[in-house]
Amino acid sequence: MDAVPLDVAALVLVQTSLAFITAPFTSPTYNFPLFLFGIYATENKESSEPLRLFSALVGLSFLFDLIWLFRHDYNGLIGFILVIAMLGKVVWSMPGGFAGPKPGYQNIDEDLETAPGAPSQPPPPPPSNLPGPSP
């Protein structure tokens, strides 16, 4: 089965929009700045370090969201949006999501040798155009 391609920029933009919608209400204050940093991290092509840092922060903020949901009172619609945002954070924190050589998630039952795109056999040698005896 092929890996499922994910549009990283669109995922961050959706998460940033959800955080922006909930910002004026009783909601976690760290989500909006976190996803603004995520926009920078996904646009930065010079280094992968900001993207790794962003992924770690998203995983940590998921735990903070759980604590926040149980300790604060919030509107039902805002709670629903926060849960949807938390599901988006689960996508970020899934193992192998953005760490491989190609985008997308690899199935658990596939190992690296049988993964799509991995060569199964070495390529045949190129044909030789040198004069010589023909077989």
PDB file of C-alpha atoms in Angstrom:
ATOM      1  CA  MET A   1       0.000   0.000   0.000  1.00  0.00           C
ATOM      2  CA  ASP A   2       1.332   3.435  -0.872  1.00  0.00           C
ATOM      3  CA  ALA A   3       2.131   6.140   1.636  1.00  0.00           C
ATOM      4  CA  VAL A   4      -0.539   8.786   2.120  1.00  0.00           C
ATOM      5  CA  PRO A   5       0.817  12.181   1.031  1.00  0.00           C
ATOM      6  CA  LEU A   6       0.145  15.071   3.390  1.00  0.00           C
ATOM      7  CA  ASP A   7       0.233  18.752   2.549  1.00  0.00           C
ATOM      8  CA  VAL A   8       2.196  20.091   5.488  1.00  0.00           C
ATOM      9  CA  ALA A   9       1.542  23.761   4.726  1.00  0.00           C
ATOM     10  CA  ALA A  10      -2.218  23.210   4.485  1.00  0.00           C
ATOM     11  CA  LEU A  11      -2.267  21.254   7.754  1.00  0.00           C
ATOM     12  CA  VAL A  12      -0.420  24.046   9.575  1.00  0.00           C
ATOM     13  CA  LEU A  13      -2.679  26.681   8.021  1.00  0.00           C
ATOM     14  CA  VAL A  14      -5.818  24.842   9.185  1.00  0.00           C
ATOM     15  CA  GLN A  15      -4.377  24.463  12.688  1.00  0.00           C
ATOM     16  CA  THR A  16      -3.418  28.162  12.759  1.00  0.00           C
ATOM     17  CA  SER A  17      -6.911  29.131  11.637  1.00  0.00           C
ATOM     18  CA  LEU A  18      -8.519  27.004  14.358  1.00  0.00           C
ATOM     19  CA  ALA A  19      -6.228  28.557  16.971  1.00  0.00           C
ATOM     20  CA  PHE A  20      -7.032  32.042  15.662  1.00  0.00           C
ATOM     21  CA  ILE A  21     -10.792  31.372  15.837  1.00  0.00           C
ATOM     22  CA  THR A  22     -10.570  30.264  19.465  1.00  0.00           C
ATOM     23  CA  ALA A  23      -8.102  32.991  20.556  1.00  0.00           C
ATOM     24  CA  PRO A  24     -10.652  35.625  21.707  1.00  0.00           C
ATOM     25  CA  PHE A  25     -12.535  33.083  23.818  1.00  0.00           C
ATOM     26  CA  THR A  26     -11.587  31.003  26.831  1.00  0.00           C
ATOM     27  CA  SER A  27      -9.026  28.763  25.194  1.00  0.00           C
ATOM     28  CA  PRO A  28      -5.349  27.841  25.540  1.00  0.00           C
ATOM     29  CA  THR A  29      -3.254  30.932  24.821  1.00  0.00           C
ATOM     30  CA  TYR A  30      -0.231  29.020  23.524  1.00  0.00           C
ATOM     31  CA  ASN A  31      -1.840  27.433  20.440  1.00  0.00           C
ATOM     32  CA  PHE A  32      -1.925  30.506  18.199  1.00  0.00           C
ATOM     33  CA  PRO A  33       1.757  31.489  18.693  1.00  0.00           C
ATOM     34  CA  LEU A  34       2.743  27.838  18.382  1.00  0.00           C
ATOM     35  CA  PHE A  35       1.114  27.468  14.979  1.00  0.00           C
ATOM     36  CA  LEU A  36       2.452  30.825  13.805  1.00  0.00           C
ATOM     37  CA  PHE A  37       5.873  29.345  14.520  1.00  0.00           C
ATOM     38  CA  GLY A  38       4.694  26.271  12.581  1.00  0.00           C
ATOM     39  CA  ILE A  39       4.096  28.418   9.506  1.00  0.00           C
ATOM     40  CA  TYR A  40       7.672  29.686   9.772  1.00  0.00           C
ATOM     41  CA  ALA A  41       9.006  26.152  10.364  1.00  0.00           C
ATOM     42  CA  THR A  42       7.303  24.714   7.294  1.00  0.00           C
ATOM     43  CA  GLU A  43       8.440  27.598   5.076  1.00  0.00           C
ATOM     44  CA  ASN A  44      12.063  27.465   6.246  1.00  0.00           C
ATOM     45  CA  LYS A  45      14.036  25.506   3.661  1.00  0.00           C
ATOM     46  CA  GLU A  46      17.496  26.238   5.092  1.00  0.00           C
ATOM     47  CA  SER A  47      17.291  23.751   7.961  1.00  0.00           C
ATOM     48  CA  SER A  48      14.997  21.019   9.242  1.00  0.00           C
ATOM     49  CA  GLU A  49      15.662  21.928  12.881  1.00  0.00           C
ATOM     50  CA  PRO A  50      12.682  24.354  13.208  1.00  0.00           C
ATOM     51  CA  LEU A  51      10.341  21.673  11.852  1.00  0.00           C
ATOM     52  CA  ARG A  52      11.669  19.119  14.348  1.00  0.00           C
ATOM     53  CA  LEU A  53      11.293  21.627  17.172  1.00  0.00           C
ATOM     54  CA  PHE A  54       7.763  22.457  16.020  1.00  0.00           C
ATOM     55  CA  SER A  55       6.822  18.766  15.933  1.00  0.00           C
ATOM     56  CA  ALA A  56       8.137  18.275  19.473  1.00  0.00           C
ATOM     57  CA  LEU A  57       6.265  21.342  20.724  1.00  0.00           C
ATOM     58  CA  VAL A  58       3.035  20.162  19.100  1.00  0.00           C
ATOM     59  CA  GLY A  59       3.351  16.788  20.835  1.00  0.00           C
ATOM     60  CA  LEU A  60       3.964  18.505  24.173  1.00  0.00           C
ATOM     61  CA  SER A  61       1.106  20.951  23.651  1.00  0.00           C
ATOM     62  CA  PHE A  62      -1.271  18.012  23.147  1.00  0.00           C
ATOM     63  CA  LEU A  63      -0.640  17.041  26.765  1.00  0.00           C
ATOM     64  CA  PHE A  64      -1.134  20.656  27.853  1.00  0.00           C
ATOM     65  CA  ASP A  65      -4.429  20.722  25.937  1.00  0.00           C
ATOM     66  CA  LEU A  66      -5.674  17.676  27.836  1.00  0.00           C
ATOM     67  CA  ILE A  67      -4.809  19.302  31.148  1.00  0.00           C
ATOM     68  CA  TRP A  68      -6.379  22.590  30.023  1.00  0.00           C
ATOM     69  CA  LEU A  69      -9.646  20.902  28.944  1.00  0.00           C
ATOM     70  CA  PHE A  70     -10.127  19.329  32.374  1.00  0.00           C
ATOM     71  CA  ARG A  71      -9.210  22.420  34.408  1.00  0.00           C
ATOM     72  CA  HIS A  72     -11.172  25.190  32.634  1.00  0.00           C
ATOM     73  CA  ASP A  73     -14.753  26.000  31.743  1.00  0.00           C
ATOM     74  CA  TYR A  74     -15.406  26.631  28.070  1.00  0.00           C
ATOM     75  CA  ASN A  75     -18.217  27.002  25.580  1.00  0.00           C
ATOM     76  CA  GLY A  76     -19.432  23.835  23.813  1.00  0.00           C
ATOM     77  CA  LEU A  77     -18.513  25.119  20.345  1.00  0.00           C
ATOM     78  CA  ILE A  78     -15.057  26.194  21.510  1.00  0.00           C
ATOM     79  CA  GLY A  79     -14.589  22.798  23.147  1.00  0.00           C
ATOM     80  CA  PHE A  80     -15.530  21.097  19.882  1.00  0.00           C
ATOM     81  CA  ILE A  81     -13.040  23.238  17.942  1.00  0.00           C
ATOM     82  CA  LEU A  82     -10.348  22.480  20.530  1.00  0.00           C
ATOM     83  CA  VAL A  83     -10.944  18.751  20.172  1.00  0.00           C
ATOM     84  CA  ILE A  84     -10.701  19.045  16.367  1.00  0.00           C
ATOM     85  CA  ALA A  85      -7.444  20.981  16.813  1.00  0.00           C
ATOM     86  CA  MET A  86      -6.177  18.258  19.136  1.00  0.00           C
ATOM     87  CA  LEU A  87      -6.893  15.650  16.467  1.00  0.00           C
ATOM     88  CA  GLY A  88      -4.768  17.702  14.086  1.00  0.00           C
ATOM     89  CA  LYS A  89      -1.990  17.618  16.658  1.00  0.00           C
ATOM     90  CA  VAL A  90      -2.224  13.816  16.726  1.00  0.00           C
ATOM     91  CA  VAL A  91      -1.466  13.805  12.997  1.00  0.00           C
ATOM     92  CA  TRP A  92       1.691  15.816  13.687  1.00  0.00           C
ATOM     93  CA  SER A  93       2.875  13.582  16.496  1.00  0.00           C
ATOM     94  CA  MET A  94       2.362  10.260  14.697  1.00  0.00           C
ATOM     95  CA  PRO A  95       5.671   8.395  14.292  1.00  0.00           C
ATOM     96  CA  GLY A  96       7.316   8.739  10.901  1.00  0.00           C
ATOM     97  CA  GLY A  97       5.033  11.474   9.664  1.00  0.00           C
ATOM     98  CA  PHE A  98       7.571  13.964   8.442  1.00  0.00           C
ATOM     99  CA  ALA A  99      10.889  12.330   9.300  1.00  0.00           C
ATOM    100  CA  GLY A 100      11.346  10.082   6.279  1.00  0.00           C
ATOM    101  CA  PRO A 101      12.989  10.800   2.945  1.00  0.00           C
ATOM    102  CA  LYS A 102       9.592  11.294   1.305  1.00  0.00           C
ATOM    103  CA  PRO A 103       6.386  12.849   2.612  1.00  0.00           C
ATOM    104  CA  GLY A 104       3.554  10.730   3.959  1.00  0.00           C
ATOM    105  CA  TYR A 105       3.035   7.946   6.429  1.00  0.00           C
ATOM    106  CA  GLN A 106       4.343   4.442   5.994  1.00  0.00           C
ATOM    107  CA  ASN A 107       2.118   1.536   6.979  1.00  0.00           C
ATOM    108  CA  ILE A 108       3.194  -0.390  10.069  1.00  0.00           C
ATOM    109  CA  ASP A 109       3.321  -3.729   8.244  1.00  0.00           C
ATOM    110  CA  GLU A 110       5.756  -2.399   5.630  1.00  0.00           C
ATOM    111  CA  ASP A 111       9.421  -2.520   6.443  1.00  0.00           C
ATOM    112  CA  LEU A 112      11.978  -0.258   4.841  1.00  0.00           C
ATOM    113  CA  GLU A 113      12.999  -2.810   2.207  1.00  0.00           C
ATOM    114  CA  THR A 114       9.457  -3.283   0.888  1.00  0.00           C
ATOM    115  CA  ALA A 115       8.353   0.324   1.230  1.00  0.00           C
ATOM    116  CA  PRO A 116       7.120   1.932  -1.985  1.00  0.00           C
ATOM    117  CA  GLY A 117       9.939   3.612  -3.834  1.00  0.00           C
ATOM    118  CA  ALA A 118      12.633   1.416  -2.276  1.00  0.00           C
ATOM    119  CA  PRO A 119      14.630  -0.518  -4.895  1.00  0.00           C
ATOM    120  CA  SER A 120      14.007  -4.253  -4.644  1.00  0.00           C
ATOM    121  CA  GLN A 121      16.992  -5.285  -6.823  1.00  0.00           C
ATOM    122  CA  PRO A 122      20.088  -3.451  -7.973  1.00  0.00           C
ATOM    123  CA  PRO A 123      19.608  -1.855 -11.391  1.00  0.00           C
ATOM    124  CA  PRO A 124      20.989  -3.807 -14.364  1.00  0.00           C
ATOM    125  CA  PRO A 125      24.312  -2.624 -15.769  1.00  0.00           C
ATOM    126  CA  PRO A 126      24.084  -0.227 -18.696  1.00  0.00           C
ATOM    127  CA  PRO A 127      24.408  -1.762 -22.152  1.00  0.00           C
ATOM    128  CA  SER A 128      27.920  -1.674 -23.546  1.00  0.00           C
ATOM    129  CA  ASN A 129      28.510  -0.407 -27.066  1.00  0.00           C
ATOM    130  CA  LEU A 130      32.119  -1.609 -27.174  1.00  0.00           C
ATOM    131  CA  PRO A 131      33.124  -3.784 -30.115  1.00  0.00           C
ATOM    132  CA  GLY A 132      33.732  -7.379 -29.225  1.00  0.00           C
ATOM    133  CA  PRO A 133      32.525 -10.876 -29.813  1.00  0.00           C
ATOM    134  CA  SER A 134      28.776 -11.173 -29.852  1.00  0.00           C
ATOM    135  CA  PRO A 135      27.272 -14.000 -27.795  1.00  0.00           C
TER     136      PRO A 135
END
